[in-house]
Structures are given as C-alpha cells and as structure tokens.
Amino acid sequence: MSNNTYSKLIEPSIKDARKRRKEEIKFSIFDINPKYLNFGVGKKYHLKTYGCQGNLSDSEKMAGILEALGFIATDIETEADFVLFNTCAIRENAEERVFGELGRFQKFLKQKPDMIIGICGCMPQEEKTVRRLKKSFPYVKVVFGTHNISSLPEYVYDAFNGQKVVEVLSIEGNIVENIPVKRDHPAKAWVDIMYGCDEFCTYCIVPYTRGKERSRKPESIIEEVEALAKAGYVEVTLLGQNVNAYGKDFTDREYGFANLLEDLNKTNIKRIRYTTSHPRDLDLATIKAMALGGNIMPNLHLPVQSGNNEVLKRMNRKYTKEEYMEKINLLKEYVPGISITTDIIVAFPGETEEQFQDTVELVKEVEFEGAFTFIYSPREGTPAANYENLLTEEQKHDRLNRLNDVVNAHSLKGQMRFENQVVEVLVEGPSKNNPELLCGYSEHNKLVNFTPKNAKVGDLVKVKIIKAYSWHLLGEEL
Ligand code: SAH
Ligand code: SF4
Ligand code: F3S
C-alpha cells in the first residue's frame, strides 16, 4: 500500500548541526516555482503547532505558503488532505505527545487513505526522531526540519504525487525573506529578528535544531513593522532565541539589539515586546532603550534557569547569580514598575537540595511575576545528557511543586499591585469563561478580563482594575 520511493532522502546529523563555520550567511527572496502554483486548489490543510513562538511564527509562514498554493485551512482533522505537525524537541514529554498524535492520525488513513501526513520543526532535526519515524511511522510521507520551510511547495507536490520526502538539513542556516505570512491574530504579530542560537547551554537542543545565530537586516525588520502598523496591527513581538545577540553577526555595521529597539521606538507601531533575552547578553544599552518607554512595553522575560552558581556553570549559562541580580536591579531602576518573568529548570543532574534552595531564594529576591518551571529532561547529543547523579522521579516532582508554590505566591503579589489602578488593554476578544466580558493584555502583559463599554477587538482601551486574581485581573472599561 505505502509507496516508498523517496524524492529526497537527507537525514539529520547532530555532529554537523553542532558545527559553527563562520561562513557568510546566505540571504534569499522567497518565490514559488510556477510549476506548483494552484497545486493546492481544492485541497485542505490542517496545521498543528507545538513549542515556542519561533514555531508559531514558522507555522504562520507555512500557512502563508500553503494558501499561496491554493490550499485552504480546516480545523476538522478528518477533512484535511494534508496534515502537518510543526514540532518541538525541547523536552521528552513534548515529543511523546507528537508521537501519540501521529498514532492517532494513522486511524484516519483507513477512511481517507489519500491523506498526506507530514512532520517538521525541531523534532526531525534530531537523529533519533528520524530513526523512529522510519521504523514505527512509515505512513508519515513528509519529513523536514527548520531550515527549509521555503521548500514546502516542492515537498507537498512530491508527496501528493506518491513520493516520500525526507529532507532534514543539518546546516548553520540561511535567511529567506518575503515568505507569505498568514497571521493568526488580527492585532498582534510575531516578527522574527534573528534565527538560531550559539549559546550551547549544556541541557538544550535548540542550537542543534535551529543552527547558528543570524540576524535579519534592520531595514527588513523596520519595514515589516511599519507595514504591520499601517495594516492595523497594534503590537509586535520581536522573536529570537537570544535577541540580545542581535546584530553580532553583521560584518558591514555596528548595530545591536539596543539600536533596533531605538529605531523601532520611532515607528508607528503602538506596542513592542520581545523574547527571549539571555542574561549574559542583555546589556545596559538595551536596558536604557527600554527606558525610552513609549511603544516599548514594560515587561521582560529573562530566563535564569537556576539560582546557584555551581549549577549555572554546569549549565554553561556564563553568568553568576550576582551578575543576574545586578541586571535585575538595573532593569528595576531604569524601568520603574517593570514586570519580570523567567524560566527555571529544576533537578538538573547533580542538583543538591541546597542548590535548589538557592533557586527558591532567588525567586523571592527578584519577585518574578511569573515563571515557567520545568523538570530537566535529557536531550540526546547535548553534554548534560551524559552528566551523572540524576534525581529520582519523586525528588524531581517534589522540587517542582515546592518551587511552583513560591512562584505562584509572587505572581499573585505582582497582580495585586494593579488593584484600583488604570491599565491600558489591547482587546483580544471575548473572555474565555464569561462571554459578557472582553479580555486582553495590559502594558505589563497581564491578562485582563473586563466589562466593556465601546471596546472592540484590536482597540487599546483604559480599564480600571477592580480585583486581582492569580492568573488574571478583573476590571471595567473607563
Ligand atoms: N531561547 C530561549 C528559550 C529556550 S527553550 C532561552 O534561552 O531562554 C525555553 C525554556 O525551556 C528554557 O528557558 C529552559 O528553561 C527550558 N529547557 C530547555 N531545555 C530543557 C531541557 N532539556 N529540560 C528541561 N527544560 C529545558
Ligand atoms: Fe537553549 Fe541556551 Fe540557546 Fe536558550 S540560550 S535556546 S536555553 S542554548
Ligand atoms: Fe521547541 Fe524548537 Fe522552539 S525545540 S522551544 S520549537 S526552538
């Protein structure tokens, strides 16, 4: 039944993905080969996205490409002619969920044998994923990674013509401009400013799945942001795995992330956020640019990972707890009232109870207003996967629970400071639990549910906060 002629067969290599050759970055402009135009007319696609904002942004581009070919989107899984999973490799449980989903979709193939199932994103960049796909999921017809989404027209064309495509490039990466984007949100947009990561934190798979750090030209970014403002978008989130390394790869100019913020501060977009920052690379110039205020929103996600210097060293984070605190204090000084959130990993190999307590203490000291907390998950090919002294399942969960209790207490405190205050909310739509209320996010990135007067989706409105809850603020439009 299943046809196994490959139109392409290139498998990933972690060894190649690790290399950083310092070659010039190739820029190109996206274009669809006329051979594929209208190929998707009459066909429906269903795109499922896992992982970080980088993947959400890539998915909007892939949706843009598919629609440029004539495909239309469907939410109904069984209606889809083409199903594509854009995946994340950051932790084991994220991956297992995808394999579970692939298994579930195998059943649909019985009723709809022509359905083409594909997988892309970070998981196929791992050798072990491609091994497992070949062994246990032979019905997955399209496999590609993060470096070649612009080849999607060719991949779907080949797959619909009975061929199998596996093309995972373990290269440093390039930059392709002008890919069509189908944005999910009417008022908020992702704007990639750079790709890849050169940090090589010892636990992390991203530098292997996304290639080296490479920046888009500021002119392209500013042009995109101005075009978004003109088209009615209110907020942009600048994206990169380590946005503070923006511009380090430019050979023709001295221009960094702070310069970009300064330039975007002068554009017509009403709100700017960015993620993710690396504490080592976050510099004073960037903190000063944040202090310009205006359209630069007063919130920052600054992953700390651990509050213990010995653990930070083994994670290869390249900063100490003291250096982290110094930057936090500067941020609080330059941007009064700033809301700071973070990421924390517990149960890193060999983490002692005392070292874990240092993390708890740090959370109290910084007063993070939110934190994503994770149990360490070994990733094949990364240095930490070979570290010894793993903790027991019980220890891992116990630490996560204890940490979450402290994090939650501080989040609530961070919410309470807005009671009786007036905040500005970008209206997203009806509130999840009460259709009579609208919801949206404040300048400090707090979810606000409120009783509307005239507000509609995409508006910026003033809301008086009546009560703070752990996960949202409740208010009334003024
Ligand atoms: N580039 C961003 C995001 C990386 S992934 C950054 O540097 O912060 C998001 C978070 O996942 C990380 O901040 C880290 O806390 C967590 N993470 C990464 N690898 C992990 C692993 N192997 N196990 C558990 N959590 C991990
Ligand atoms: Fe991973 Fe570290 Fe790069 Fe973030 S900075 S993506 S945690 S290697
Ligand atoms: Fe996941 Fe890849 Fe993002 S591993 S967190 S989707 S960069």
XYZ file of C-alpha atoms and ligand atoms in Angstrom, residues 197 199-201 203-204 206-207 241-242 278 305 317, ligand 2:
21
model
C 21.391 30.094 18.880
C 24.873 29.715 23.412
C 25.050 25.926 23.770
C 23.597 25.691 27.255
C 20.915 20.903 28.568
C 19.475 22.487 25.440
C 17.971 24.412 20.294
C 21.478 25.234 18.942
C 16.215 32.513 20.787
C 18.635 35.106 22.136
C 19.817 35.935 27.629
C 17.357 28.629 34.948
C 24.941 29.836 31.268
Fe 18.820 26.922 24.592
Fe 20.500 28.339 25.993
Fe 20.122 28.910 23.421
Fe 18.193 29.414 25.165
S 20.215 30.360 25.134
S 17.963 28.422 23.206
S 18.407 27.754 26.643
S 21.048 27.051 24.244
